[in-house]
CSV table of C-alpha atoms in Angstrom, one decimal:
chain,number,residue,atom,x,y,z
A,749,GLY,CA,-9.2,-7.3,-13.3
A,750,GLY,CA,-10.5,-10.4,-11.7
A,751,ALA,CA,-14.0,-10.8,-10.3
A,752,PRO,CA,-13.5,-11.8,-6.7
A,753,GLY,CA,-16.1,-13.8,-4.9
A,754,ALA,CA,-15.8,-17.1,-3.2
A,755,ALA,CA,-12.9,-18.3,-5.3
A,756,PRO,CA,-9.5,-18.3,-3.5
A,757,ALA,CA,-7.3,-17.0,-6.3
A,758,PRO,CA,-8.1,-13.2,-5.8
A,759,TYR,CA,-7.5,-13.5,-2.1
A,760,LEU,CA,-4.3,-15.4,-2.6
A,761,ALA,CA,-3.1,-12.8,-5.1
A,762,GLU,CA,-3.9,-10.0,-2.6
A,763,PHE,CA,-2.1,-11.9,0.1
A,764,LEU,CA,1.0,-12.5,-2.0
A,765,GLY,CA,1.1,-9.0,-3.5
A,766,THR,CA,0.6,-7.3,-0.1
A,767,PHE,CA,3.1,-9.6,1.6
A,768,VAL,CA,5.8,-8.7,-1.0
A,769,VAL,CA,5.1,-5.0,-0.8
A,770,VAL,CA,5.2,-4.9,3.0
A,771,PHE,CA,8.2,-7.2,3.2
A,772,ALA,CA,10.1,-5.0,0.7
A,773,THR,CA,9.1,-1.9,2.6
A,774,GLY,CA,10.2,-3.5,5.9
A,775,CYS,CA,13.5,-4.4,4.4
A,776,THR,CA,14.2,-0.8,3.2
A,777,VAL,CA,13.0,0.6,6.6
A,778,LEU,CA,14.9,-1.8,8.8
A,779,SER,CA,18.0,-2.3,6.8
A,780,PRO,CA,21.1,-0.6,8.2
A,781,GLY,CA,21.9,0.8,4.8
A,782,SER,CA,21.2,4.3,3.4
A,783,PRO,CA,17.5,5.1,3.0
A,784,ALA,CA,18.2,7.3,0.0
A,785,TRP,CA,16.8,4.7,-2.5
A,786,SER,CA,14.0,3.3,-0.4
A,787,PRO,CA,11.1,5.2,-2.1
A,788,LEU,CA,12.3,4.1,-5.5
A,789,ALA,CA,12.7,0.4,-4.3
A,790,VAL,CA,9.3,0.4,-2.7
A,791,GLY,CA,7.7,2.1,-5.8
A,792,CYS,CA,9.3,-0.5,-8.1
A,793,VAL,CA,7.9,-3.4,-6.0
A,794,VAL,CA,4.5,-1.8,-5.9
A,795,MET,CA,4.5,-1.5,-9.7
A,796,ALA,CA,5.7,-5.0,-10.2
A,797,MET,CA,3.1,-6.5,-7.8
A,798,VAL,CA,0.2,-4.5,-9.2
A,799,TYR,CA,1.1,-5.7,-12.6
A,800,ALA,CA,1.5,-9.3,-11.3
A,801,THR,CA,-1.8,-9.4,-9.4
A,802,ALA,CA,-4.1,-7.0,-11.3
A,803,SER,CA,-5.6,-9.7,-13.6
A,804,VAL,CA,-6.3,-12.0,-10.7
A,805,SER,CA,-7.5,-9.7,-7.9
A,806,GLY,CA,-7.4,-6.1,-9.2
A,807,GLY,CA,-4.0,-5.6,-7.6
A,808,ASN,CA,-5.2,-3.4,-4.7
A,809,LEU,CA,-2.5,-4.5,-2.2
A,810,ASN,CA,-3.5,-1.7,0.1
A,811,PRO,CA,-6.6,-1.4,2.4
A,812,ALA,CA,-6.9,2.3,1.6
A,813,VAL,CA,-7.1,1.5,-2.1
A,814,THR,CA,-9.6,-1.3,-1.4
A,815,LEU,CA,-11.7,1.2,0.6
A,816,SER,CA,-11.7,3.7,-2.2
A,817,LEU,CA,-12.8,1.0,-4.7
A,818,GLY,CA,-15.7,0.1,-2.3
A,819,LEU,CA,-16.7,3.8,-2.1
A,820,ILE,CA,-16.8,4.2,-5.9
A,821,GLY,CA,-18.8,1.0,-6.3
A,822,HIS,CA,-16.0,-0.9,-8.0
A,823,LEU,CA,-15.9,-3.6,-5.3
A,824,ARG,CA,-18.7,-5.2,-3.3
A,825,TRP,CA,-18.4,-4.4,0.4
A,826,VAL,CA,-18.2,-8.1,1.3
A,827,VAL,CA,-15.1,-8.3,-0.9
A,828,VAL,CA,-13.7,-5.1,0.6
A,829,VAL,CA,-13.9,-6.6,4.1
A,830,ARG,CA,-12.3,-9.9,2.9
A,831,TYR,CA,-9.5,-8.1,1.1
A,832,TRP,CA,-8.9,-6.0,4.2
A,833,LEU,CA,-8.5,-9.1,6.4
A,834,VAL,CA,-6.2,-10.7,3.8
A,835,GLN,CA,-4.1,-7.6,3.3
A,836,LEU,CA,-3.7,-6.9,7.0
A,837,PHE,CA,-2.8,-10.5,7.8
A,838,ALA,CA,-0.2,-10.4,4.9
A,839,GLY,CA,1.2,-7.1,6.2
A,840,ILE,CA,1.6,-8.4,9.8
A,841,LEU,CA,3.2,-11.6,8.6
A,842,ALA,CA,5.6,-9.8,6.2
A,843,ALA,CA,6.6,-7.3,8.9
A,844,LEU,CA,7.4,-10.2,11.3
A,845,CYS,CA,9.6,-11.8,8.6
A,846,ALA,CA,11.4,-8.5,7.9
A,847,ARG,CA,11.9,-7.9,11.6
A,848,ALA,CA,13.2,-11.4,12.1
A,849,LEU,CA,15.7,-10.8,9.2
A,850,PHE,CA,16.9,-7.3,10.1
A,851,ALA,CA,15.9,-6.1,13.5
A,852,PRO,CA,14.3,-8.6,15.9
A,853,ASP,CA,14.7,-6.2,18.9
A,854,ARG,CA,13.8,-2.9,17.2
A,855,PRO,CA,10.5,-1.7,18.7
A,856,ARG,CA,9.2,0.7,16.0
A,857,SER,CA,9.9,1.7,12.5
A,858,VAL,CA,7.1,3.6,10.8
A,859,THR,CA,6.4,6.6,13.0
A,860,PRO,CA,6.5,10.4,12.8
A,861,ILE,CA,10.0,11.6,12.3
A,862,GLU,CA,11.2,14.3,14.7
A,863,PRO,CA,10.7,17.2,14.8
A,864,PHE,CA,7.3,16.4,13.2
A,865,THR,CA,4.4,15.4,15.4
A,866,TRP,CA,1.5,13.1,14.7
A,867,GLU,CA,-0.6,15.9,13.2
A,868,TYR,CA,2.0,16.5,10.5
A,869,ALA,CA,2.6,12.8,9.9
A,870,VAL,CA,-1.1,12.0,9.6
A,871,THR,CA,-1.6,14.9,7.2
A,872,ALA,CA,1.2,13.7,5.0
A,873,GLU,CA,-0.1,10.1,5.1
A,874,VAL,CA,-3.7,11.2,4.3
A,875,ILE,CA,-2.6,13.4,1.3
A,876,TYR,CA,-0.4,10.7,-0.2
A,877,SER,CA,-2.8,7.8,0.5
A,878,PHE,CA,-5.4,9.9,-1.2
A,879,LEU,CA,-3.0,10.3,-4.1
A,880,LEU,CA,-2.5,6.6,-4.4
A,881,CYS,CA,-6.3,5.9,-4.3
A,882,PHE,CA,-7.0,8.7,-6.8
A,883,VAL,CA,-4.4,7.4,-9.3
A,884,PHE,CA,-5.5,3.8,-8.9
A,885,ASN,CA,-9.2,4.7,-9.4
A,886,ASN,CA,-8.5,6.9,-12.4
A,887,CYS,CA,-5.8,4.7,-14.1
A,888,PHE,CA,-7.2,1.2,-13.3
A,889,ALA,CA,-10.8,1.2,-12.1
A,890,SER,CA,-12.1,4.0,-14.4
A,891,LYS,CA,-14.0,2.6,-17.4
A,892,ARG,CA,-13.5,5.9,-19.3
A,893,ASN,CA,-9.7,5.9,-18.7
A,894,ASN,CA,-9.2,2.2,-18.9
A,895,PRO,CA,-11.9,0.6,-21.1
A,896,ARG,CA,-12.0,-3.2,-21.2
A,897,GLU,CA,-11.7,-3.2,-25.0
A,898,ASP,CA,-8.7,-0.9,-25.0
A,899,ALA,CA,-7.1,-1.2,-21.6
A,900,ASN,CA,-4.1,0.9,-20.7
A,901,GLN,CA,-0.9,-0.6,-19.7
A,902,PHE,CA,0.5,2.2,-17.5
A,903,TYR,CA,-1.7,1.9,-14.4
A,904,ALA,CA,0.9,0.0,-12.3
A,905,LEU,CA,3.6,2.4,-13.5
A,906,ALA,CA,1.5,5.3,-12.3
A,907,MET,CA,1.0,3.6,-8.9
A,908,GLY,CA,4.7,3.0,-8.6
A,909,PHE,CA,5.6,6.6,-9.4
A,910,SER,CA,2.9,7.8,-6.9
A,911,VAL,CA,4.7,5.8,-4.2
A,912,VAL,CA,8.1,7.1,-5.3
A,913,ALA,CA,6.8,10.8,-5.3
A,914,GLY,CA,5.1,10.4,-1.9
A,915,GLY,CA,8.0,8.4,-0.5
A,916,TYR,CA,10.5,11.2,-1.3
A,917,ALA,CA,8.2,13.9,-0.1
A,918,ALA,CA,7.0,12.4,3.2
A,919,ASN,CA,9.6,9.8,4.2
A,920,ARG,CA,11.2,12.3,6.7
A,921,ILE,CA,7.8,13.4,8.0
A,922,SER,CA,5.8,10.2,8.5
A,923,GLY,CA,7.9,7.3,7.4
A,924,ALA,CA,5.8,7.2,4.2
A,925,ALA,CA,3.6,4.2,4.8
A,926,PHE,CA,0.5,5.2,2.7
A,927,ASN,CA,-0.9,1.8,3.4
A,928,PRO,CA,-2.5,0.5,6.6
A,929,ALA,CA,-1.0,-3.0,6.0
A,930,ILE,CA,2.4,-1.4,6.2
A,931,ALA,CA,1.6,0.9,9.1
A,932,ILE,CA,0.0,-1.8,11.2
A,933,GLY,CA,2.6,-4.4,10.3
A,934,LEU,CA,5.8,-2.3,10.7
A,935,SER,CA,4.8,0.0,13.5
A,936,GLY,CA,5.0,-0.7,17.2
A,937,ASP,CA,2.2,1.8,17.5
A,938,GLY,CA,0.6,0.6,14.2
A,939,ILE,CA,-3.1,0.4,15.2
A,940,ARG,CA,-3.1,4.0,16.3
A,941,TRP,CA,-1.1,5.1,13.3
A,942,SER,CA,-3.4,3.5,10.8
A,943,LEU,CA,-6.6,5.2,12.2
């Protein structure tokens, strides 16, 4: 992946990739159509954007993934904070665009789904966010599983399928955000939801 520092390219890649992921998620959540294919659509967009941005920024596109990369020492903390700011800004802007397109008056979209409460929704979000971070760290960031001289080409596919699996499993519990940029951007109660 790219080596982010002061150069703007990694931050622009994170902005663009996160924007597309959040906008696509917003479109599937806010669209009046059937949500049956939403997890597959979002998983495909995640896969495509991770492939598109990985060589420039690492293709994190998710503040939770960025945090996990900081925790394992794959990213410097200054880069983690910069990525968070870019990802959250992209998420908010993408959500505003999706809301303007589909539902300008709809107050909330990613929240616990009745009869489930916040406790169940947060549990589902933590489990599947951990899954995304675990898969990313082991398929992309791991030097043993993805050596530079013989890099694998399935890392983004693994991320996309993780989103699909989590989306179908938790969509009717939590709304299946698994990404603070999505939760903050699309939720009327997003700041509380992402904590």
